Coordinates of C-alpha atoms and ligand atoms in Angstrom, one line a residue:
M1 CA 134.6 155.4 214.4
T2 CA 133.6 158.4 212.6
G3 CA 136.3 160.3 211.7
H4 CA 138.9 160.8 209.2
Y5 CA 141.1 157.5 207.5
D6 CA 143.6 157.5 205.1
A7 CA 141.7 154.3 203.0
I8 CA 138.1 153.1 204.1
V9 CA 138.0 149.1 202.9
I10 CA 135.1 147.8 202.1
G11 CA 134.3 143.8 203.6
A12 CA 136.3 142.1 205.9
G13 CA 136.6 139.1 204.2
I14 CA 139.7 136.9 204.1
I15 CA 140.8 139.2 201.0
G16 CA 139.4 142.8 202.7
S17 CA 141.1 142.1 205.9
A18 CA 144.3 141.2 204.1
V19 CA 144.0 145.0 202.2
G20 CA 143.5 146.5 205.5
L21 CA 146.4 144.4 207.0
E22 CA 149.2 145.4 204.2
L23 CA 147.9 149.3 204.5
S24 CA 148.3 149.4 208.0
R25 CA 152.0 148.3 207.9
K26 CA 152.7 151.1 205.5
G27 CA 151.4 152.9 207.9
W28 CA 147.9 153.9 206.4
K29 CA 145.3 154.8 208.9
T30 CA 142.6 152.5 207.7
L31 CA 139.4 151.2 208.5
N32 CA 137.6 148.1 207.5
I33 CA 133.5 148.4 207.3
D34 CA 131.4 145.3 207.1
K35 CA 127.7 144.9 207.5
L36 CA 127.8 141.7 209.2
P37 CA 128.7 141.0 213.0
A38 CA 132.4 139.9 212.7
A39 CA 135.3 139.5 210.5
G40 CA 134.9 136.3 207.4
Y41 CA 131.1 136.2 208.1
G42 CA 130.5 137.1 204.4
S43 CA 131.9 134.1 201.3
T44 CA 134.8 133.5 203.2
S45 CA 132.9 130.9 205.8
A46 CA 131.7 129.1 203.1
S47 CA 134.6 128.7 201.2
C48 CA 136.7 125.1 201.2
A49 CA 139.8 127.3 201.9
I50 CA 141.4 125.2 199.5
I51 CA 145.6 125.6 198.8
R52 CA 146.5 124.7 195.4
T53 CA 148.8 125.5 192.5
H54 CA 147.4 124.7 189.2
Y55 CA 145.5 127.3 187.4
S56 CA 145.2 127.6 183.7
T57 CA 147.4 130.6 183.6
L58 CA 151.0 131.5 184.0
N59 CA 150.5 134.3 186.2
G60 CA 147.0 131.9 188.5
T61 CA 149.8 129.4 189.1
A62 CA 152.6 131.7 190.3
F63 CA 150.7 134.2 192.3
S64 CA 148.9 131.0 194.3
Y65 CA 152.7 129.4 194.8
E66 CA 153.3 132.7 196.3
G67 CA 149.8 132.8 198.4
Y68 CA 151.3 129.1 199.5
F69 CA 154.3 130.4 201.4
Y70 CA 152.3 132.9 203.6
W71 CA 150.0 129.8 204.9
K72 CA 153.1 127.9 205.1
D73 CA 154.5 129.9 208.0
W74 CA 151.1 131.7 208.9
Q75 CA 152.4 132.7 212.3
A76 CA 155.3 134.3 210.4
H77 CA 153.4 136.0 208.5
L78 CA 150.9 137.4 211.1
G79 CA 153.8 138.3 213.6
T80 CA 150.8 138.6 216.4
E81 CA 149.4 136.2 218.7
D82 CA 144.8 135.3 218.7
E83 CA 143.4 134.3 221.4
R84 CA 141.1 131.9 219.3
G85 CA 144.2 130.1 217.9
L86 CA 145.5 130.5 214.6
A87 CA 144.4 128.6 211.5
L88 CA 145.7 125.7 210.7
F89 CA 147.0 124.8 207.2
N90 CA 146.7 121.1 206.6
S91 CA 149.4 120.5 203.9
C92 CA 147.8 117.2 202.7
G93 CA 148.5 117.4 198.8
C94 CA 146.4 117.7 196.1
L95 CA 145.6 114.9 193.7
I96 CA 144.5 115.9 190.2
M97 CA 143.3 113.8 187.2
K98 CA 144.3 113.7 184.2
T99 CA 141.6 113.4 181.3
D100 CA 141.2 114.1 177.6
A101 CA 138.8 117.2 178.7
N102 CA 141.9 118.7 180.5
D103 CA 144.6 117.4 178.3
H104 CA 146.2 115.6 180.3
L105 CA 147.3 118.5 182.3
K106 CA 150.0 119.3 179.9
S107 CA 149.8 122.9 180.3
V108 CA 149.1 123.1 184.2
L109 CA 152.4 120.9 184.2
E110 CA 154.3 123.5 182.1
H111 CA 153.0 126.4 184.0
Q112 CA 154.4 123.9 187.7
R113 CA 157.9 123.7 185.9
T114 CA 158.5 127.2 185.2
V115 CA 157.3 128.5 188.3
G116 CA 159.7 125.5 190.0
I117 CA 156.6 123.8 191.7
P118 CA 157.1 120.4 192.7
F119 CA 154.7 117.3 191.5
E120 CA 154.5 113.9 191.2
E121 CA 152.6 112.1 188.1
W122 CA 151.3 108.8 188.9
D123 CA 150.0 106.2 186.7
T124 CA 147.0 104.2 186.8
E125 CA 148.6 101.3 188.9
T126 CA 149.9 103.9 191.3
I127 CA 146.6 105.4 192.1
K128 CA 144.7 102.1 192.3
V129 CA 147.7 101.3 194.9
K130 CA 147.4 104.8 197.0
M131 CA 143.6 105.2 196.7
P132 CA 142.3 102.0 196.7
H133 CA 138.6 103.3 197.4
M134 CA 138.5 104.9 194.1
N135 CA 136.7 103.5 190.9
L136 CA 138.9 104.4 187.9
N137 CA 136.4 103.9 185.1
T138 CA 135.7 107.2 183.0
Y139 CA 132.1 109.2 183.5
G140 CA 133.0 112.2 181.1
P141 CA 131.8 114.0 179.8
P142 CA 129.9 115.3 182.7
K143 CA 125.8 114.9 182.8
R144 CA 123.0 115.5 184.8
P145 CA 120.2 113.4 185.7
G146 CA 117.8 112.5 183.3
D147 CA 120.9 112.6 180.7
E148 CA 121.2 109.4 178.7
G149 CA 123.7 107.6 180.6
F150 CA 124.4 110.0 183.7
C151 CA 126.3 107.6 186.1
E152 CA 127.1 105.0 183.4
P153 CA 130.5 104.2 182.9
T154 CA 132.2 105.3 179.5
D155 CA 134.2 102.5 178.5
G156 CA 137.8 104.0 179.6
T157 CA 139.9 104.5 182.7
I158 CA 141.5 107.0 184.3
K159 CA 145.5 107.3 182.5
G160 CA 147.1 109.0 185.2
A161 CA 147.5 111.8 187.8
V162 CA 149.2 114.5 189.5
F163 CA 149.9 114.7 193.2
F164 CA 151.1 118.0 194.1
P165 CA 152.7 118.3 197.7
C166 CA 152.8 122.2 198.2
A167 CA 148.7 121.7 198.8
G168 CA 146.2 121.5 200.7
Y169 CA 143.2 123.1 203.0
I170 CA 143.1 125.5 206.2
S171 CA 140.9 124.3 209.0
D172 CA 138.6 127.5 209.5
P173 CA 138.3 130.2 206.9
Q174 CA 136.6 132.3 209.1
L175 CA 139.4 132.0 212.1
A176 CA 141.8 132.9 209.5
T177 CA 140.5 136.4 208.4
H178 CA 139.8 136.7 212.3
N179 CA 143.9 136.3 212.6
I180 CA 144.7 138.3 210.0
Q181 CA 142.2 141.3 211.7
Q182 CA 144.3 141.2 214.9
A183 CA 147.7 141.4 213.0
A184 CA 145.8 144.6 211.3
E185 CA 144.6 146.2 213.9
A186 CA 147.8 145.7 216.0
A187 CA 149.4 147.3 213.1
G188 CA 147.0 150.2 213.9
G189 CA 144.0 149.5 211.4
R190 CA 140.4 149.8 212.6
F191 CA 137.5 147.6 211.9
L192 CA 134.2 148.2 212.2
F193 CA 131.4 145.7 212.0
N194 CA 127.1 146.1 211.7
A195 CA 127.6 149.1 209.4
E196 CA 126.4 149.0 206.1
I197 CA 127.9 151.2 203.1
V198 CA 124.9 153.0 201.4
E199 CA 126.9 155.5 199.4
I200 CA 130.1 156.4 198.4
R201 CA 130.5 160.0 198.3
K202 CA 132.9 162.4 195.8
N203 CA 133.7 165.8 195.7
R204 CA 132.6 168.2 192.7
N205 CA 136.3 166.7 191.0
G206 CA 134.5 163.2 191.0
C207 CA 137.1 162.2 193.9
V208 CA 136.3 159.6 196.7
T209 CA 135.7 161.3 199.9
G210 CA 133.9 158.7 202.0
V211 CA 131.4 157.1 202.7
T212 CA 127.8 157.0 204.1
L213 CA 126.3 154.3 206.3
K214 CA 122.5 153.0 206.3
G215 CA 121.6 155.6 209.2
G216 CA 123.5 158.7 207.8
K217 CA 126.8 158.4 209.4
E218 CA 129.5 159.8 207.0
I219 CA 132.6 158.4 207.4
D220 CA 136.0 160.2 205.5
A221 CA 138.6 159.0 203.7
P222 CA 140.3 160.0 200.2
V223 CA 140.7 156.2 199.4
V224 CA 137.6 153.3 199.2
V225 CA 138.5 150.2 198.0
N226 CA 135.6 147.7 197.0
V227 CA 136.2 144.3 198.9
A228 CA 132.6 143.1 198.9
G229 CA 132.6 140.3 197.5
P230 CA 129.1 139.3 196.2
H231 CA 128.4 142.9 196.2
S232 CA 131.0 143.8 194.1
H233 CA 128.9 144.7 191.2
K234 CA 126.2 146.9 193.9
I235 CA 129.6 148.7 195.6
N236 CA 131.1 149.6 192.3
E237 CA 127.7 150.7 190.6
M238 CA 127.4 153.0 193.5
A239 CA 130.9 154.5 193.0
G240 CA 130.3 155.3 189.7
A241 CA 132.9 152.7 188.6
L242 CA 131.1 150.4 185.6
A243 CA 131.6 152.2 182.8
D244 CA 135.3 151.4 181.6
M245 CA 135.0 148.2 182.8
N246 CA 135.3 145.1 180.2
I247 CA 135.6 142.8 182.8
S248 CA 132.0 142.3 184.7
T249 CA 131.1 140.4 187.7
K250 CA 128.0 138.8 189.1
A251 CA 127.1 136.8 192.1
L252 CA 126.7 133.1 191.3
K253 CA 125.1 130.1 193.8
Q254 CA 127.6 127.6 194.8
E255 CA 126.5 124.3 196.9
V256 CA 129.1 122.7 198.8
T257 CA 127.9 119.1 199.9
H258 CA 129.2 117.8 203.4
L259 CA 129.2 113.5 203.4
P260 CA 130.1 110.8 205.4
M261 CA 133.6 109.6 203.6
P262 CA 133.2 105.5 203.6
T263 CA 137.5 105.4 203.9
E264 CA 138.6 105.3 208.1
N265 CA 140.5 108.1 208.9
W266 CA 140.2 110.6 205.3
D267 CA 140.4 113.6 207.4
E268 CA 143.7 112.5 209.0
I269 CA 145.2 110.7 205.9
G270 CA 143.1 112.0 203.0
V271 CA 144.1 114.4 200.7
V272 CA 142.6 117.2 198.0
T273 CA 141.0 116.2 194.9
S274 CA 140.4 117.6 191.3
D275 CA 138.6 115.4 188.6
N276 CA 136.9 117.0 186.2
D277 CA 135.9 113.3 184.3
I278 CA 133.0 113.7 187.4
A279 CA 133.2 117.6 187.9
C280 CA 133.9 117.4 191.2
Y281 CA 136.8 118.3 193.7
T282 CA 136.9 117.0 196.9
R283 CA 138.7 117.7 200.4
P284 CA 138.8 115.8 203.5
E285 CA 136.8 117.6 206.9
K286 CA 136.9 117.0 210.3
G287 CA 134.8 113.8 211.3
N288 CA 135.8 111.8 208.5
F289 CA 133.7 113.9 206.2
L290 CA 134.2 114.9 202.5
L291 CA 133.3 118.4 200.8
I292 CA 132.3 118.0 197.5
G293 CA 132.0 121.2 195.0
S294 CA 131.4 121.7 191.6
E295 CA 134.1 121.9 188.9
D296 CA 131.1 124.0 186.6
P297 CA 131.0 121.3 184.2
E298 CA 128.6 123.1 180.7
C299 CA 125.8 120.8 181.4
D300 CA 125.1 122.7 184.8
P301 CA 123.6 126.1 184.1
P302 CA 125.0 128.9 186.2
E303 CA 122.5 130.2 188.9
F304 CA 123.4 134.1 189.1
V305 CA 121.6 135.6 191.8
D306 CA 120.7 139.2 193.5
P307 CA 122.5 138.5 196.7
D308 CA 120.3 140.1 198.7
N309 CA 117.7 138.1 197.7
F310 CA 118.6 134.2 196.9
D311 CA 117.0 130.7 197.9
E312 CA 119.9 129.6 200.3
N313 CA 118.5 126.2 200.3
F314 CA 119.8 123.0 199.0
T315 CA 118.5 122.3 195.5
E316 CA 119.2 119.1 193.0
Q317 CA 122.7 120.5 192.8
W318 CA 123.8 118.9 196.1
T319 CA 122.6 115.5 195.0
I320 CA 124.1 115.6 191.6
Q321 CA 127.8 116.2 193.5
A322 CA 126.8 113.5 195.7
M323 CA 126.1 111.0 192.9
R324 CA 129.2 112.2 190.3
T325 CA 131.4 111.5 193.1
A326 CA 129.9 108.4 193.9
Q327 CA 131.2 107.0 190.6
R328 CA 134.9 107.9 191.7
I329 CA 134.1 106.3 195.0
P330 CA 131.5 103.9 194.7
A331 CA 130.9 103.2 198.7
L332 CA 130.2 106.5 199.3
G333 CA 126.6 106.6 200.9
I334 CA 124.3 109.5 200.1
P335 CA 121.7 110.4 203.1
S336 CA 118.6 111.7 202.9
R337 CA 119.9 114.9 205.1
T338 CA 121.7 117.6 203.4
K339 CA 124.3 118.7 204.7
G340 CA 126.4 121.7 203.3
V341 CA 126.6 125.0 202.3
A342 CA 124.8 127.4 199.8
A343 CA 126.4 130.5 198.7
L344 CA 127.6 133.1 196.4
Y345 CA 130.7 133.0 194.6
D346 CA 131.7 136.7 193.4
A347 CA 132.0 135.3 189.4
S348 CA 133.9 137.5 186.8
D349 CA 133.6 136.7 183.4
D350 CA 136.5 134.8 182.9
W351 CA 136.8 133.7 186.3
I352 CA 140.0 135.4 186.9
P353 CA 139.8 138.2 189.6
I354 CA 139.9 141.7 189.6
Y355 CA 142.9 143.6 191.2
D356 CA 142.8 147.3 190.2
K357 CA 142.0 150.7 190.6
S358 CA 139.0 152.3 188.7
L359 CA 138.2 155.6 186.6
V360 CA 136.7 157.2 190.0
P361 CA 139.8 158.8 191.8
G362 CA 140.2 156.9 194.9
F363 CA 138.3 153.8 194.2
Y364 CA 139.8 150.8 193.8
M365 CA 138.6 147.0 193.7
A366 CA 139.7 144.0 194.6
C367 CA 136.8 141.6 193.4
G368 CA 135.4 138.9 191.0
S369 CA 137.6 136.1 193.1
S370 CA 135.3 133.4 191.5
G371 CA 135.5 130.9 194.1
N372 CA 139.4 130.6 193.5
Q373 CA 140.9 133.4 195.8
F374 CA 141.3 132.9 199.3
K375 CA 144.1 131.2 199.0
N376 CA 145.6 134.3 197.7
A377 CA 144.2 137.0 199.9
S378 CA 147.8 137.8 201.7
P379 CA 149.7 138.3 198.5
A380 CA 146.8 140.0 196.8
G381 CA 146.5 142.6 200.0
A382 CA 150.0 143.4 199.8
M383 CA 149.7 143.4 196.1
M384 CA 146.6 146.2 196.2
A385 CA 148.1 148.0 198.9
E386 CA 151.6 148.7 197.1
L387 CA 148.8 149.5 193.7
I388 CA 147.4 152.0 195.9
E389 CA 150.2 153.6 197.4
K390 CA 151.5 154.0 193.8
V391 CA 148.6 155.5 192.3
E392 CA 147.9 157.6 195.1
A393 CA 151.9 159.3 194.3
G394 CA 150.7 159.7 191.1
H395 CA 151.8 156.5 189.0
D396 CA 149.6 155.9 186.1
H397 CA 149.0 152.1 186.4
D398 CA 146.0 151.7 183.0
A399 CA 148.9 153.4 181.0
E400 CA 151.8 151.3 182.8
P401 CA 150.6 148.6 184.7
L402 CA 152.2 147.8 188.2
E403 CA 155.0 145.2 188.6
F404 CA 154.8 143.6 191.7
H405 CA 157.4 141.9 193.1
M406 CA 156.4 138.3 194.8
K407 CA 159.1 138.3 198.3
F408 CA 158.7 134.6 198.9
T409 CA 159.4 133.1 195.1
N410 CA 161.3 136.2 194.2
R411 CA 159.2 136.8 190.8
T412 CA 157.4 140.0 189.3
I413 CA 153.8 139.9 188.5
D414 CA 152.6 142.1 186.2
V415 CA 149.5 143.3 188.1
G416 CA 147.5 144.5 184.0
F417 CA 146.8 140.9 184.1
Y418 CA 144.2 141.5 187.1
S419 CA 143.2 144.8 184.9
R420 CA 139.1 145.5 185.0
R421 CA 140.1 146.5 181.6
R422 CA 141.6 143.5 180.3
K423 CA 140.4 141.5 177.4
I424 CA 138.8 138.1 178.3
N425 CA 141.9 136.0 179.5
S426 CA 140.8 132.8 176.7
N427 CA 143.1 130.4 178.3
S428 CA 141.0 130.2 181.5
S429 CA 139.5 127.3 182.6
F430 CA 136.6 129.2 182.8
S431 CA 135.6 127.4 186.0
V432 CA 136.1 127.7 189.7
L433 CA 139.9 126.5 188.6
G434 CA 140.6 129.9 187.9
Ligands
LIG501 C1 131.4 127.6 198.7 C2 132.8 128.5 198.3 C3 133.7 127.6 198.5 C4 135.3 128.3 197.9 N1 136.1 127.9 197.7 C5 137.3 127.7 197.8 C6 138.7 127.5 197.8 O1 138.8 126.1 198.6 N2 139.9 128.2 197.9 C7 140.1 129.5 197.4 O2 141.1 129.9 197.4 N3 138.6 130.0 197.4 C8 137.7 129.1 197.5 N4 136.3 130.3 198.0 C9 136.5 131.7 197.2 C10 136.9 132.6 198.6 O3 136.1 132.0 199.7 C11 136.6 133.7 198.6 O4 137.3 134.4 197.1 C12 136.9 134.8 199.1 O5 136.4 134.3 200.6 C13 136.4 136.4 199.1 O6 137.3 137.0 200.5 P1 136.8 138.2 200.2 O7 137.0 139.1 201.3 O8 136.9 139.3 198.8 O9 134.9 138.6 200.3 P2 134.0 138.6 201.4 O10 134.2 137.1 202.4 O11 132.3 138.0 200.7 O12 133.2 139.4 202.4 C14 132.9 140.5 201.6 C15 132.3 141.2 202.6 O13 131.8 142.7 201.9 C16 130.8 143.0 203.2 N5 130.3 144.1 202.7 C17 129.4 143.8 201.1 N6 128.9 144.7 201.0 C18 128.5 145.8 202.0 C19 128.4 147.0 202.2 N7 127.4 147.7 201.4 N8 128.7 147.0 203.4 C20 129.6 147.1 204.3 N9 129.4 145.4 204.4 C21 129.1 144.5 202.8 C22 129.9 141.5 203.2 O14 129.2 141.6 204.3 C23 131.2 140.7 203.4 O15 131.4 140.5 204.5 C24 135.7 129.4 197.6 C25 134.0 130.5 197.6 C26 133.0 129.4 198.3 C27 131.6 130.7 197.9

């Protein structure tokens, strides 16, 4: 694996692999390098892999709808078989509660209408009929144990919800990444595992010339792409690319609670839920379990960590998420044995990713995925490949941001939206919802 490549991609998670695939399909000689033993073993493997289109910005909404179509016909996108099988898209739909705190989803629905995404509005009676296991008392704003009124209803009722049929989850995020790896290899891309990058080399003009691995091996390429997930800040620092970044990225610890679901066959009939009254999202999981993640309410202090040295055990957060969800699903039992994942988001300041070039010629970044970009990996790969190709051909993306055409939805996106130099986007939810 020594030698010369057109581009080295740091990381073989779902987004890194997608960048490798799309560059390979353009005829670039690519090498994805990952310090872990296989594709998708980093934060991708911990992902809830929920596919949904409710984002707080119009661009976020449009990009995720584009992503939905890749998952909808995964086989056609890949164009290859995988001896391990293809990851399955369970398109069960997603139910989002309307609350005062999310302004009854007014702007979210405006974006859905603009992009042309189907949805159904449900009133309280409809939710009761379709989700008889749910208690529709309100509990917000979210609290922590020890706060007065924790787990006690306030005196309201959920007034309605929105059901999105173009949503669901991917059964196995690591397998999905392996699928992309195989497609990239079929297009000529190469992958190197168990190899840690410790240096990004440059020539005397400051242009990227390649990377050095732990142990001293050098691999050359005029283009290096940082798709290192929660290690993105360390890699940007290693490249000397921090100086003109207005948006920073940090590793943020997250716990996902895994519980038995009291409703029979929920793994077959269940839907994804997002409920900001209790600050939790859920999705069904094989074996009739429920996965619960946090919607990052203000009362929960964020736990930023060193990605190379953090406590991978569950904390009280695991139980808090279970208790909050039990407010909505009173029959939910909370076992004493904790199961789930403790993992890291690569959180950006406004929870919107950075898909961009950098101040270092030849060095690019697809990072800050903030717990919400698994679903967008394929369009992100295509957008990054086009960005890299154009910038390497001389285009000044900082002065004149690329317009990326999204092939399924036939819309264009101003890639400057994802700039490292943007102002913090005040329209963001500042949570995993993006
Ligand atoms: C708990 C959790 C739940 C999530 N749920 C969802 C969801 O429901 N829906 C959604 O859309 N998104 C979700 N996400 C986010 C999504 O999973 C991520 O955005 C996506 O997986 C990031 O992929 P990636 O390729 O950028 O990074 P990663 O998968 O983290 O890959 C980065 C890779 O870089 C490698 N690397 C780092 N440094 C080096 C180095 N120096 N040398 C070599 N290799 C290096 C790492 O080993 C790693 O494999 C969730 C994330 C988490 C953690």
